[in-house]
Each structure stands twice: as C-alpha cells, then as structure tokens.
CSV table of C-alpha atoms in Angstrom, one decimal:
chain,number,residue,atom,x,y,z
A,1,MET,CA,26.0,83.6,86.4
A,2,ILE,CA,26.2,79.7,87.4
A,3,SER,CA,26.9,78.2,90.8
A,4,LYS,CA,27.4,75.1,92.3
A,5,VAL,CA,26.3,73.8,95.8
A,6,ILE,CA,27.1,70.6,97.1
A,7,SER,CA,24.4,68.8,99.1
A,8,SER,CA,23.7,65.1,100.0
A,9,ALA,CA,21.1,62.6,99.9
A,10,VAL,CA,20.3,59.4,101.1
A,11,LEU,CA,19.9,56.1,99.4
A,12,GLY,CA,19.1,52.9,101.4
A,13,VAL,CA,21.3,53.1,104.5
A,14,GLU,CA,24.2,55.2,102.2
A,15,ALA,CA,24.6,58.5,101.3
A,16,TYR,CA,25.7,59.7,97.8
A,17,LEU,CA,26.5,63.7,97.1
A,18,VAL,CA,24.0,65.8,94.8
A,19,ASP,CA,25.5,68.5,92.8
A,20,VAL,CA,23.0,71.6,92.9
A,21,GLU,CA,23.8,73.4,90.1
A,22,ILE,CA,21.9,77.0,89.8
A,23,ASP,CA,22.2,79.4,86.7
A,24,LEU,CA,20.4,82.7,86.5
A,25,SER,CA,20.0,84.2,83.3
A,26,GLN,CA,17.8,87.0,81.4
A,27,GLY,CA,14.3,85.9,80.6
A,28,LEU,CA,10.8,85.5,81.5
A,29,PRO,CA,10.9,85.3,85.8
A,30,SER,CA,10.6,81.5,86.3
A,31,PHE,CA,12.0,78.9,88.8
A,32,ASN,CA,12.5,75.5,87.4
A,33,LEU,CA,13.8,71.8,88.9
A,34,VAL,CA,15.4,69.3,86.9
A,35,GLY,CA,16.7,65.7,88.3
A,36,LEU,CA,14.1,63.6,88.9
A,37,PRO,CA,12.6,66.0,92.2
A,38,ASN,CA,9.3,64.9,94.1
A,39,THR,CA,6.4,67.1,94.7
A,40,VAL,CA,8.3,67.9,98.1
A,41,VAL,CA,11.1,69.2,96.3
A,42,LYS,CA,9.5,71.1,93.5
A,43,GLU,CA,7.7,72.8,96.5
A,44,SER,CA,10.9,74.0,97.6
A,45,ARG,CA,10.5,77.0,95.2
A,46,GLN,CA,8.2,78.8,97.6
A,47,ARG,CA,9.9,78.2,100.8
A,48,VAL,CA,13.0,79.0,99.1
A,49,ARG,CA,11.9,82.2,98.0
A,50,ALA,CA,10.2,83.1,100.9
A,51,ALA,CA,13.1,82.4,103.2
A,52,ILE,CA,15.3,84.3,101.0
A,53,LYS,CA,12.8,87.6,101.2
A,54,ASN,CA,12.3,87.3,104.6
A,55,SER,CA,15.7,87.0,105.5
A,56,GLY,CA,16.5,90.5,104.4
A,57,PHE,CA,17.6,89.6,101.0
A,58,ASN,CA,16.7,90.2,97.0
A,59,PHE,CA,14.9,87.0,95.4
A,60,PRO,CA,16.5,87.9,91.7
A,61,VAL,CA,13.3,88.7,89.2
A,62,LYS,CA,15.1,86.2,86.4
A,63,ARG,CA,15.1,83.0,84.6
A,64,ILE,CA,16.0,80.6,87.1
A,65,THR,CA,16.9,76.8,86.3
A,66,VAL,CA,18.4,74.1,89.2
A,67,ASN,CA,19.9,70.8,88.2
A,68,LEU,CA,19.8,68.1,90.9
A,69,ALA,CA,22.5,65.8,89.8
A,70,PRO,CA,22.8,63.0,89.1
A,71,ALA,CA,19.8,63.3,87.5
A,72,ASP,CA,18.7,59.9,87.4
A,73,ILE,CA,18.2,58.9,90.4
A,74,LYS,CA,14.7,60.2,92.0
A,75,LYS,CA,14.9,63.3,94.6
A,76,GLU,CA,12.9,63.4,97.5
A,77,GLY,CA,12.2,65.2,100.6
A,78,ALA,CA,13.1,69.3,101.6
A,79,ILE,CA,17.1,68.6,102.5
A,80,TYR,CA,17.6,70.5,99.5
A,81,ASP,CA,15.7,74.0,100.7
A,82,LEU,CA,19.3,75.6,102.5
A,83,PRO,CA,21.6,74.3,99.3
A,84,LEU,CA,19.0,76.2,96.7
A,85,ALA,CA,18.8,79.2,98.4
A,86,ILE,CA,22.5,79.4,99.3
A,87,GLY,CA,23.1,78.7,95.5
A,88,ILE,CA,21.0,81.5,94.0
A,89,LEU,CA,22.6,84.0,96.6
A,90,ALA,CA,25.9,82.7,95.5
A,91,ALA,CA,25.0,83.0,92.0
A,92,GLN,CA,23.9,86.8,92.8
A,93,GLU,CA,27.7,87.2,94.2
A,94,LEU,CA,25.9,87.5,97.9
A,95,VAL,CA,27.9,84.6,99.3
A,96,ASP,CA,31.7,84.0,99.2
A,97,ILE,CA,32.2,81.2,96.8
A,98,THR,CA,36.2,80.7,97.7
A,99,GLU,CA,35.5,77.5,100.3
A,100,LEU,CA,31.8,76.6,99.2
A,101,SER,CA,32.8,73.6,97.0
A,102,GLU,CA,34.5,71.9,100.5
A,103,TYR,CA,30.9,72.1,102.6
A,104,VAL,CA,28.1,69.6,102.3
A,105,LEU,CA,25.0,71.9,103.2
A,106,VAL,CA,21.8,70.2,103.9
A,107,GLY,CA,18.6,71.4,105.3
A,108,GLU,CA,14.8,72.5,105.2
A,109,LEU,CA,14.0,76.2,105.7
A,110,SER,CA,10.8,77.7,106.6
A,111,LEU,CA,9.3,80.8,105.3
A,112,ASN,CA,11.3,83.1,108.1
A,113,GLY,CA,14.7,81.6,107.2
A,114,GLU,CA,15.1,79.5,110.0
A,115,VAL,CA,16.9,76.0,109.1
A,116,ARG,CA,14.5,73.1,110.6
A,117,GLU,CA,16.0,69.6,111.4
A,118,ILE,CA,16.4,66.5,108.5
A,119,ASN,CA,16.7,62.9,108.9
A,120,GLY,CA,19.6,60.8,107.8
A,121,ALA,CA,22.5,63.4,109.1
A,122,LEU,CA,24.7,60.5,110.2
A,123,PRO,CA,25.3,58.9,107.0
A,124,MET,CA,25.3,62.2,105.1
A,125,ALA,CA,28.3,63.6,107.7
A,126,LEU,CA,30.1,59.7,107.0
A,127,THR,CA,29.9,60.5,102.9
A,128,ALA,CA,30.9,64.0,103.6
A,129,LYS,CA,34.4,62.3,105.0
A,130,ASP,CA,34.8,59.4,102.4
A,131,GLU,CA,34.3,62.4,100.0
A,132,GLU,CA,37.0,64.2,101.8
A,133,LYS,CA,35.1,67.6,102.0
A,134,LYS,CA,36.0,70.0,104.9
A,135,GLY,CA,33.1,69.9,106.7
A,136,ILE,CA,29.2,69.4,107.0
A,137,ILE,CA,27.0,72.2,107.3
A,138,LEU,CA,23.6,71.2,108.8
A,139,PRO,CA,20.5,72.3,111.2
A,140,GLU,CA,21.5,72.7,114.9
A,141,ASN,CA,19.4,69.8,116.1
A,142,ASN,CA,21.5,67.4,113.8
A,143,ALA,CA,24.9,68.7,114.7
A,144,ASN,CA,25.6,66.6,117.7
A,145,GLU,CA,24.2,63.3,115.6
A,146,ALA,CA,27.2,64.2,112.8
A,147,ALA,CA,29.7,65.2,115.5
A,148,VAL,CA,29.9,61.7,116.0
A,149,VAL,CA,32.0,61.3,112.7
A,150,GLU,CA,35.3,62.2,113.2
A,151,GLY,CA,37.8,64.0,110.9
A,152,ILE,CA,35.3,66.4,109.4
A,153,GLU,CA,33.7,70.0,110.7
A,154,VAL,CA,30.4,70.0,111.7
A,155,ILE,CA,28.9,73.7,111.2
A,156,PRO,CA,25.8,73.6,113.2
A,157,VAL,CA,23.2,76.9,111.5
A,158,THR,CA,19.6,77.9,112.8
A,159,SER,CA,19.2,80.0,110.3
A,160,LEU,CA,20.2,80.8,106.4
A,161,GLU,CA,21.2,84.3,107.4
A,162,GLU,CA,23.7,82.3,110.0
A,163,THR,CA,24.7,80.0,107.4
A,164,ILE,CA,25.4,83.4,104.9
A,165,ASP,CA,27.6,84.6,107.7
A,166,PHE,CA,29.8,81.6,108.2
A,167,LEU,CA,30.2,80.9,104.8
A,168,ASN,CA,31.6,85.2,104.4
A,169,ASN,CA,33.3,85.3,107.5
A,170,LYS,CA,33.9,81.8,109.0
A,171,GLU,CA,33.0,83.3,112.2
A,172,LEU,CA,30.4,80.1,113.6
A,173,ASN,CA,32.2,78.0,116.0
A,174,SER,CA,32.4,74.0,114.9
A,175,ILE,CA,31.8,70.9,117.2
A,176,ILE,CA,35.3,69.4,117.9
A,177,ASN,CA,34.6,65.9,117.0
A,178,GLU,CA,37.8,64.7,118.5
A,179,ASP,CA,36.5,66.1,122.1
A,180,TYR,CA,33.2,64.5,121.1
A,181,GLN,CA,32.7,61.9,124.1
A,182,LEU,CA,30.5,58.6,123.5
A,183,ASP,CA,28.7,56.8,126.1
A,184,LEU,CA,28.0,53.2,124.6
A,185,THR,CA,27.3,51.8,128.2
A,186,PRO,CA,23.6,50.9,128.2
A,187,GLU,CA,21.2,51.2,131.0
A,188,TYR,CA,17.8,49.1,132.0
A,189,ARG,CA,15.2,49.2,134.4
A,190,ILE,CA,14.6,46.3,134.3
A,191,ASP,CA,16.3,43.0,135.3
A,192,PHE,CA,17.0,39.1,134.7
A,193,ASP,CA,16.9,39.0,138.9
A,194,GLU,CA,13.1,39.8,138.4
A,195,VAL,CA,12.5,36.5,136.6
A,196,LYS,CA,11.5,33.9,139.5
A,197,GLY,CA,12.6,30.3,138.5
A,198,GLN,CA,12.8,29.1,134.8
A,199,GLN,CA,16.3,28.3,135.4
A,200,ALA,CA,16.4,26.3,132.3
A,201,ALA,CA,15.0,29.0,130.1
A,202,LYS,CA,17.5,31.7,131.9
A,203,ARG,CA,20.2,29.2,130.9
A,204,ALA,CA,18.9,28.6,127.7
A,205,LEU,CA,18.7,32.6,126.9
A,206,GLU,CA,22.1,32.9,128.1
A,207,VAL,CA,23.4,30.5,125.5
A,208,ALA,CA,21.6,32.6,122.9
A,209,ALA,CA,22.9,35.7,123.7
A,210,ALA,CA,26.7,34.4,123.6
A,211,GLY,CA,26.5,33.2,119.8
A,212,GLY,CA,23.6,35.3,118.8
A,213,HIS,CA,21.2,32.3,118.2
A,214,ASN,CA,17.8,32.6,117.6
A,215,VAL,CA,15.1,31.2,120.0
A,216,ILE,CA,11.5,29.8,120.5
A,217,MET,CA,9.7,29.6,123.9
A,218,ILE,CA,6.7,27.7,123.8
A,219,GLY,CA,4.8,26.9,127.1
A,220,PRO,CA,1.4,28.2,128.6
A,221,PRO,CA,-0.3,31.7,129.6
A,222,GLY,CA,0.9,33.2,132.2
A,223,SER,CA,4.5,30.8,132.0
A,224,GLY,CA,6.8,34.0,131.7
A,225,LYS,CA,7.7,34.0,128.0
A,226,THR,CA,7.3,37.6,127.5
A,227,MET,CA,8.8,38.6,130.8
A,228,LEU,CA,11.7,36.6,129.6
A,229,ALA,CA,12.0,37.8,126.2
A,230,LYS,CA,12.0,41.7,127.3
A,231,ARG,CA,14.7,41.3,129.5
A,232,PHE,CA,16.8,39.4,127.2
A,233,PRO,CA,18.4,42.2,125.8
A,234,THR,CA,20.1,43.3,129.6
A,235,ILE,CA,22.0,40.2,129.2
A,236,LEU,CA,23.4,40.6,125.4
A,237,PRO,CA,26.8,41.8,124.9
A,238,ASP,CA,27.6,45.6,124.5
A,239,LEU,CA,27.8,47.3,121.0
A,240,THR,CA,31.1,48.0,119.5
A,241,LEU,CA,31.2,51.9,118.0
A,242,LYS,CA,31.0,50.3,114.6
A,243,GLU,CA,27.8,48.3,115.4
A,244,ALA,CA,26.4,51.5,117.3
A,245,ILE,CA,27.0,53.9,113.9
A,246,GLU,CA,25.2,51.3,111.6
A,247,LEU,CA,22.1,50.9,113.9
A,248,THR,CA,21.9,55.1,114.3
A,249,LYS,CA,22.3,55.4,110.4
A,250,ILE,CA,18.8,53.3,110.1
A,251,TYR,CA,17.3,55.2,113.2
A,252,SER,CA,18.3,58.6,111.5
A,253,ILE,CA,17.6,57.4,108.2
A,254,VAL,CA,13.4,57.0,109.5
A,255,GLY,CA,13.3,60.1,112.0
A,256,LEU,CA,13.3,57.7,115.1
A,257,LEU,CA,16.9,58.5,116.6
A,258,PRO,CA,16.3,60.1,119.8
A,259,LYS,CA,16.4,63.9,120.7
A,260,ASP,CA,18.4,63.7,123.3
A,261,LYS,CA,21.0,60.9,121.7
A,262,SER,CA,23.7,61.3,118.8
A,263,LEU,CA,24.3,57.2,119.0
A,264,ILE,CA,22.3,54.8,119.8
A,265,ASN,CA,24.1,52.9,122.5
A,266,ARG,CA,21.7,49.9,123.2
A,267,ARG,CA,20.7,47.1,121.3
A,268,PRO,CA,17.3,47.6,120.2
A,269,PHE,CA,14.3,45.3,120.8
A,270,ARG,CA,11.5,45.4,118.7
A,271,ASP,CA,8.3,43.7,119.1
A,272,PRO,CA,5.8,44.2,116.5
A,273,HIS,CA,1.8,43.2,116.6
A,274,HIS,CA,0.9,40.2,115.0
A,275,THR,CA,-1.1,42.1,112.3
A,276,THR,CA,1.8,43.5,110.7
A,277,SER,CA,2.3,43.3,107.3
A,278,ASN,CA,4.9,42.1,104.9
A,279,ALA,CA,6.1,45.7,104.2
A,280,GLY,CA,6.1,46.4,108.1
A,281,MET,CA,8.3,43.5,108.6
A,282,ILE,CA,11.0,43.7,106.4
A,283,GLY,CA,10.3,47.3,105.0
A,284,GLY,CA,8.6,48.4,102.0
A,285,GLY,CA,7.3,51.5,100.2
A,286,ARG,CA,7.3,53.1,97.1
A,287,ILE,CA,11.0,54.1,98.1
A,288,PRO,CA,11.6,50.8,100.3
A,289,GLN,CA,12.3,52.1,103.7
A,290,PRO,CA,13.5,49.6,106.5
A,291,GLY,CA,11.0,47.6,108.4
A,292,GLU,CA,11.0,46.0,111.8
A,293,VAL,CA,14.2,43.1,110.9
A,294,SER,CA,16.2,46.0,110.0
A,295,LEU,CA,15.0,48.6,113.0
A,296,ALA,CA,15.8,45.5,115.1
A,297,HIS,CA,19.6,45.0,113.6
A,298,HIS,CA,22.4,44.1,115.9
A,299,GLY,CA,19.3,43.6,118.3
A,300,VAL,CA,16.1,41.8,119.1
A,301,LEU,CA,13.3,41.0,116.9
A,302,PHE,CA,10.7,39.5,119.4
A,303,LEU,CA,7.6,37.7,117.9
A,304,ASP,CA,4.9,37.4,120.6
A,305,GLU,CA,2.1,34.7,119.7
A,306,LEU,CA,4.3,33.4,116.6
A,307,PRO,CA,1.2,31.5,114.9
A,308,GLU,CA,-0.8,34.4,115.1
A,309,PHE,CA,1.1,36.2,113.1
A,310,ASN,CA,0.1,35.8,109.0
A,311,ARG,CA,2.3,32.8,107.6
A,312,ASN,CA,3.1,35.0,104.7
A,313,VAL,CA,4.9,37.3,106.9
A,314,LEU,CA,6.5,34.9,109.0
A,315,GLU,CA,8.3,33.0,105.5
A,316,VAL,CA,9.6,36.6,104.5
A,317,LEU,CA,11.8,36.3,107.6
A,318,ARG,CA,13.4,33.3,106.1
A,319,GLN,CA,16.1,35.3,103.9
A,320,PRO,CA,16.8,38.1,106.2
A,321,LEU,CA,17.4,35.2,109.2
A,322,GLU,CA,19.7,33.2,106.8
A,323,GLU,CA,21.5,35.7,105.0
A,324,ARG,CA,21.6,38.7,107.8
A,325,GLU,CA,20.3,41.0,105.2
A,326,VAL,CA,17.2,42.1,103.6
A,327,THR,CA,16.4,43.1,99.7
A,328,ILE,CA,13.2,44.9,98.4
A,329,SER,CA,12.8,45.5,94.9
A,330,ARG,CA,9.9,47.8,93.6
A,331,SER,CA,10.1,49.8,89.9
A,332,LEU,CA,12.3,52.2,90.6
A,333,THR,CA,14.9,50.7,92.6
A,334,THR,CA,16.3,47.6,94.6
A,335,LEU,CA,17.7,48.5,98.2
A,336,THR,CA,19.3,46.4,100.6
A,337,TYR,CA,19.0,47.0,104.1
A,338,PRO,CA,21.2,45.4,107.3
A,339,ALA,CA,19.3,42.6,109.0
A,340,ASN,CA,21.6,41.2,111.4
A,341,ILE,CA,18.8,40.1,114.2
A,342,MET,CA,18.1,37.8,116.7
A,343,LEU,CA,14.7,36.1,116.5
A,344,ILE,CA,13.2,35.5,119.7
A,345,ALA,CA,9.9,34.1,119.3
A,346,ALA,CA,6.9,32.9,121.7
A,347,MET,CA,3.6,30.8,121.5
A,348,ASN,CA,1.3,28.7,123.3
A,349,PRO,CA,1.3,25.0,122.8
A,350,CYS,CA,-2.5,25.0,121.6
A,351,PRO,CA,-5.4,27.5,121.0
A,352,CYS,CA,-6.0,27.6,124.8
A,353,GLY,CA,-2.5,27.6,125.6
A,354,PHE,CA,-3.2,24.4,128.3
A,355,TYR,CA,-1.8,21.3,126.2
A,356,GLY,CA,0.0,19.5,128.5
A,357,ASP,CA,-0.4,21.6,131.5
A,358,SER,CA,-0.2,19.6,134.9
A,359,LYS,CA,-2.9,22.1,136.3
A,360,GLN,CA,-5.5,23.3,133.8
A,361,GLU,CA,-6.9,20.5,131.3
A,362,CYS,CA,-6.4,21.6,127.6
A,363,SER,CA,-9.8,22.2,125.5
A,364,CYS,CA,-8.7,22.1,122.3
A,365,SER,CA,-9.3,18.9,119.4
A,366,HIS,CA,-6.5,16.9,118.3
A,367,ARG,CA,-7.4,18.8,115.0
A,368,GLN,CA,-7.6,22.2,116.2
A,369,VAL,CA,-4.1,22.1,117.9
A,370,GLU,CA,-2.5,20.6,114.6
A,371,ARG,CA,-3.7,23.2,112.7
A,372,TYR,CA,-2.5,25.6,115.1
A,373,ARG,CA,1.2,24.3,115.3
A,374,ASN,CA,1.6,24.1,111.7
A,375,LYS,CA,0.8,27.6,111.5
A,376,VAL,CA,5.1,27.4,111.7
A,377,SER,CA,6.7,26.0,108.8
A,378,GLY,CA,9.8,23.4,109.5
A,379,PRO,CA,12.1,25.7,107.4
A,380,LEU,CA,11.4,28.7,109.6
A,381,LEU,CA,12.0,26.3,112.9
A,382,ASP,CA,14.8,25.1,111.2
A,383,ARG,CA,16.3,28.6,111.3
A,384,ILE,CA,15.5,28.8,114.8
A,385,ASP,CA,18.5,27.7,116.7
A,386,ILE,CA,17.1,27.1,120.4
A,387,HIS,CA,13.2,25.6,121.5
A,388,ILE,CA,12.7,26.2,124.8
A,389,GLU,CA,9.8,24.4,126.9
A,390,VAL,CA,8.9,27.1,129.6
A,391,SER,CA,6.8,25.3,131.9
A,392,ARG,CA,4.4,26.5,134.9
A,393,LEU,CA,5.5,28.1,138.3
A,394,GLU,CA,4.6,26.1,141.0
A,395,ALA,CA,3.3,28.0,144.0
A,396,GLU,CA,6.2,28.1,145.9
A,397,VAL,CA,8.4,29.3,143.5
A,398,ILE,CA,6.3,32.2,142.7
A,399,SER,CA,5.8,32.9,146.6
A,400,SER,CA,9.6,32.8,146.9
A,401,SER,CA,11.7,35.3,148.4
A,402,SER,CA,15.0,34.8,146.4
A,403,THR,CA,16.2,35.9,143.2
A,404,GLY,CA,18.6,35.1,140.6
A,405,GLU,CA,21.3,36.3,139.0
A,406,THR,CA,21.5,39.6,138.0
A,407,SER,CA,21.5,40.6,134.2
A,408,ALA,CA,25.2,42.4,134.8
A,409,GLU,CA,26.6,39.0,136.2
A,410,ILE,CA,25.1,37.1,133.1
A,411,ARG,CA,26.6,39.6,130.8
A,412,LYS,CA,30.0,39.6,131.9
A,413,ARG,CA,29.9,35.5,130.9
A,414,VAL,CA,28.3,36.6,127.6
A,415,ASN,CA,30.8,39.4,126.8
A,416,LYS,CA,33.7,36.7,127.7
A,417,ALA,CA,32.3,34.5,125.4
A,418,ARG,CA,31.8,37.1,122.2
A,419,LYS,CA,35.3,38.5,122.7
A,420,ILE,CA,36.6,34.9,122.2
A,421,GLN,CA,34.5,35.0,119.0
A,422,TYR,CA,35.5,38.4,117.8
A,423,ASP,CA,38.9,37.4,118.2
A,424,ARG,CA,38.0,33.9,116.4
A,425,PHE,CA,36.5,35.8,113.3
A,426,GLN,CA,38.6,39.0,113.0
A,427,LYS,CA,39.5,38.1,109.4
A,428,TYR,CA,36.4,37.2,108.7
A,429,THR,CA,32.8,39.5,107.9
A,430,ILE,CA,31.0,37.8,110.9
A,431,THR,CA,31.1,38.6,114.8
A,432,CYS,CA,29.5,35.5,116.3
A,433,ASN,CA,28.9,31.4,116.2
A,434,ALA,CA,25.6,31.8,114.8
A,435,GLU,CA,27.0,33.5,111.9
A,436,MET,CA,29.4,30.4,110.8
A,437,ASN,CA,28.9,29.0,107.3
A,438,GLY,CA,29.7,25.2,106.4
A,439,ASN,CA,33.9,25.7,106.0
A,440,LEU,CA,33.9,27.9,109.4
A,441,LEU,CA,32.2,25.1,110.8
A,442,GLU,CA,35.0,22.5,109.8
A,443,GLU,CA,37.5,24.6,111.3
A,444,TYR,CA,36.3,25.7,114.5
A,445,CYS,CA,33.8,23.4,115.7
A,446,ILE,CA,36.2,20.3,116.6
A,447,LEU,CA,34.6,17.6,118.4
A,448,THR,CA,36.2,15.1,120.5
A,449,SER,CA,35.4,11.3,120.1
A,450,ASP,CA,32.9,11.3,123.2
A,451,SER,CA,31.0,14.3,121.4
A,452,LYS,CA,31.4,12.8,117.8
A,453,GLU,CA,29.5,9.6,118.9
A,454,LEU,CA,26.6,11.3,120.5
A,455,LEU,CA,26.0,13.6,117.6
A,456,LYS,CA,25.8,10.7,115.5
A,457,GLN,CA,23.3,8.8,117.5
A,458,ALA,CA,21.1,11.9,118.1
A,459,ILE,CA,21.0,12.7,113.9
A,460,ASP,CA,19.8,8.4,113.3
A,461,ARG,CA,17.2,9.3,116.3
A,462,LEU,CA,15.8,12.3,115.6
A,463,ASN,CA,16.0,12.4,112.1
A,464,LEU,CA,17.6,15.7,112.3
A,465,SER,CA,18.3,18.1,109.3
A,466,ALA,CA,21.3,19.1,107.6
A,467,ARG,CA,20.3,22.5,108.8
A,468,ALA,CA,19.9,21.4,112.4
A,469,TYR,CA,22.9,19.2,112.4
A,470,ASP,CA,24.6,22.9,111.5
A,471,ARG,CA,22.6,24.5,114.4
A,472,ILE,CA,23.7,22.0,117.1
A,473,LEU,CA,27.7,22.6,115.9
A,474,LYS,CA,27.4,26.3,116.5
A,475,LEU,CA,25.3,25.5,119.7
A,476,GLY,CA,28.0,23.4,120.9
A,477,ARG,CA,30.5,25.8,119.9
A,478,THR,CA,29.0,28.5,121.8
A,479,ILE,CA,28.5,26.2,125.1
A,480,ALA,CA,32.1,25.5,124.9
A,481,ASP,CA,33.3,29.0,124.6
A,482,LEU,CA,30.8,29.7,127.8
A,483,ASP,CA,33.2,27.1,129.5
A,484,GLN,CA,36.1,28.6,127.8
A,485,LYS,CA,36.8,25.0,126.1
A,486,ASP,CA,38.6,24.8,122.5
A,487,LYS,CA,37.1,22.1,121.8
A,488,ILE,CA,33.5,20.8,121.6
A,489,GLU,CA,32.8,18.1,124.6
A,490,ALA,CA,30.0,15.4,124.9
A,491,ASP,CA,28.2,17.9,127.6
A,492,HIS,CA,28.0,20.5,125.4
A,493,ILE,CA,26.7,18.7,122.2
A,494,ALA,CA,24.2,17.0,125.2
A,495,GLU,CA,23.1,20.5,126.2
A,496,ALA,CA,22.8,21.6,122.3
A,497,ILE,CA,20.8,18.8,121.3
A,498,GLN,CA,18.1,19.8,124.1
A,499,TYR,CA,17.5,22.5,122.5
A,500,ARG,CA,17.0,21.2,118.9
A,501,ASP,CA,14.6,18.4,119.8
A,502,LEU,CA,11.0,20.4,120.3
A,503,ASP,CA,10.3,20.6,117.4
A,504,ARG,CA,10.2,16.9,116.4
A,505,LYS,CA,8.0,16.4,120.0
A,506,LEU,CA,5.5,19.4,119.1
A,507,PHE,CA,5.6,20.2,115.1
A,508,ALA,CA,4.3,17.8,112.4
A,509,ASN,CA,6.7,17.7,109.3
C-alpha cells in the first residue's frame, strides 16, 4: 500500500513542501530511502523503527521504499522522522488519512517516540499557510514560534503516539493564532545617558540611526568608541512586524532563536572577532548557512579594530553594503540571504592609537601609520556614510555627574524621522534614506540654491567621488527629516559634508 505525508524543508531563508511517499510491498524486508537524502536522513531509518516499536505499534516486516520529493534537492536533517513514522503507520491503515494531506508534519523522533524540536519552524509555518494547508503539526517547543503566523492551525505534539491520536481523533487543541499577542517593544540594560561628553559623536549616531547610514569612528583608545557602538541599537527605530518576522526566520534556521521568545523584538547587534573568516562573515558551508552579515539583518554589524580584520574579509562586505543582500555560490546550490545591515566600525588612528592625541605622543613611524590606515580600502570607505572623529575626554567631563539625553528621548526623534521615510518610500521596496538609488535621489533630495552652491564647492575642494556625492545627499535628506523640513537646506548639507571629510584627512587614496 502507498501513503503520502506532507513535510517541509528550508532552503536559504525560505521553506518548501516535501512529499514523503511510502510504499509497503511484499519481498525481502528492507527500508530504502531515495530522493537525495544525506547521512542524517538515512539514519532516520533506525530512529523511526525504534520509535514505532517503543510507542506500542508493530513495525512492518516488508519491503519499505520511501521517496522524498522533489527528488533533485538535497534533503538534510532529522525533520523527516515524524512524517516517515506517520507515513509507515498510515500505509498499514493505523492512521486516518482523511485529512492527512491537509497538514504539514515536521519533527525529530527519539528512540522512545518523543518528538524533539527542530530549526526553521517559522518559515515552514509560513510556507504551509502560503500553500493553503489547514495546519502544521510540529514539536511542542516550536509551537509558539509557528503561532506567529496567522491563518493556520498550529498543532504542538510531544510524542508519536500523541500525533496519531490527533490524526485519528482530533482531540488536541491547536494554538489560536488570532489570540497570540506579539511584543515588539524592546528592552535594553544600557542607555546613551551613560556616555559622558562626545556630543558630536552622539549627534552623528542619531543621524545614522534616523537614515540607516553606515558609520566609522576613529579615535584613541579609551575615547568611548566601543561604548557608543554598543549603545547604538538602543536608539534605532522599533522593528516593524514584517522586519521582525524576516529576522526571526534567519535565527530560526540557524537555531539561534532564544528559547523564551517566539519572535525577535529588537534589532540585532553582532560584533564578530577580527579573526573571523570570509565564510564566517558572509556565510558558507557545503549547503551555505547565514553569516554575520545576515545575522545582523535589520540591525547592526559592529567591527571593532577595523584594520585588524583580514583585508579580504573587509572587501567581501562591499556587495552586502551596496546590494543589501549576499549571494553565496557552491557546487550544490546558490543561495541569497538578506543582509540589510548598518555597519558600525571603530579603529585607532595608528597602530599605537595616539596619533594626533594631545596628551600622549605617538610612537609610530610615518610608514607604520600609512600601512595601518591603508588596510581599509578607499572603496569600502566610500560605502561608509559617516566618518566620526572621537577625541579623548577631558578630566572635567569624565568626573562630571551630569548626564545627557536618554536613549528613549533620542529614539523618539529617530522614529519620527523614520516615519517620514516609511511614508515617502511606501510604494518602493526600501524603507530608509540610505537605500535610495540615483532616481530617488533626484526625486526626493531637493536642494535650496544655497545648499547647491555649498555642495558644489565641497566637491571641488575635497575631490569627492560620485559615490561620496550621493552619500552627502542622503545624509542631507536624513538631517532635513530630523528637522521636519521638506527641502535640504545649507546647514543640512554643511553638517553632512563634515561627516565625509575624514577619509581625505587620514587615508591615502
């Protein structure tokens, strides 16, 4: 007898349905799996056999053939254990097949029949809804994650026996998606008011947060670069539900979704070590997995001590910074992962860190300083919108008890500026000023006569590239949004220009 169970698998950040077809026939007892199963999938034969027996059912002494379709895509993981077991029992007429095709089944089985959690439950639930399935049956520990998706039943199960009871008797209660409340209000243990001084740097970071711009901070050790960067997420605009789902899908696939959360409600902050490889940064593996740039999607990628990173690792960032996604090609497949990140980089002005410092003399030779700075290429710098010089704090500022604005106060202004941008770009696929292309720059970056003249002078004197010119326009648009102005005025352009001239002062072309 033949039976069919619908399962699901993940490829990239999207899921697709997999037909698990089981044929029981006469002949020498065997258990064959076809459809490009990897070693983990092939080992499911032993887990399924033991789980069926230990759940009180007879395992058929027949020739068992299982086909995983589509057969031309590599199948990986233990998620097919549960559908395999149900399919074998359905072929023996021990499971009611009346509505079996209406449900997607996923889950790993232990030897005693317990259902263990899996990765990628959220994209699988989204695909089940898109394919108009009635519901998804999955491990109990993944149920809250899948319940984010409205419009389908989410059936949490803890064992093979419980799954069979549901399919035969429909006695289990599904999670009611419509009653599921999502909390998108982030909570932070750190705050911008803890940072003393550095008003210019704080202002620059506010502009960056408002427009989604990349930032590099240059200054001596102890000036507060890392402290500022770690508090940067606290002033970022709140995640939208769409962004939260996109982000949660990535973390679900790689198994990094926190156990106590079904939806990530705050923008990520990733700070990889400078020894990170190309694959660790952009993703990789035989079947490519997301890297740091994708894990920082809709959030912050912080690179501390930027010149200490391998130059090749820094250069692979050029595509995701420009395209907002990263494409990884391997012999088996080519996958594209989202990488809409804000890059925050920090570095010293020289190897010892005290070049230009008023309190301590630099011990580096001119050649050492030049070699150190040239580890960061001009094309990469051109993709970083804002360059901030972070100076050493004076003693009276350090010892002062006064505090600055809180993150909540700054975030209110940022949210207002982002709301303007959401409304402006609602008919496009972008959400912030940093993502504008040339056509949108012409349409929305309207300059006054004074600002046009000022920008022209800056291009001539600073020898700015075409990309730097576009960055200044985007920054000017963001500063004008913070001021609630329709046109970009001269003071907006002046502030934008001061964020672009550090590469001309400190870096060789």
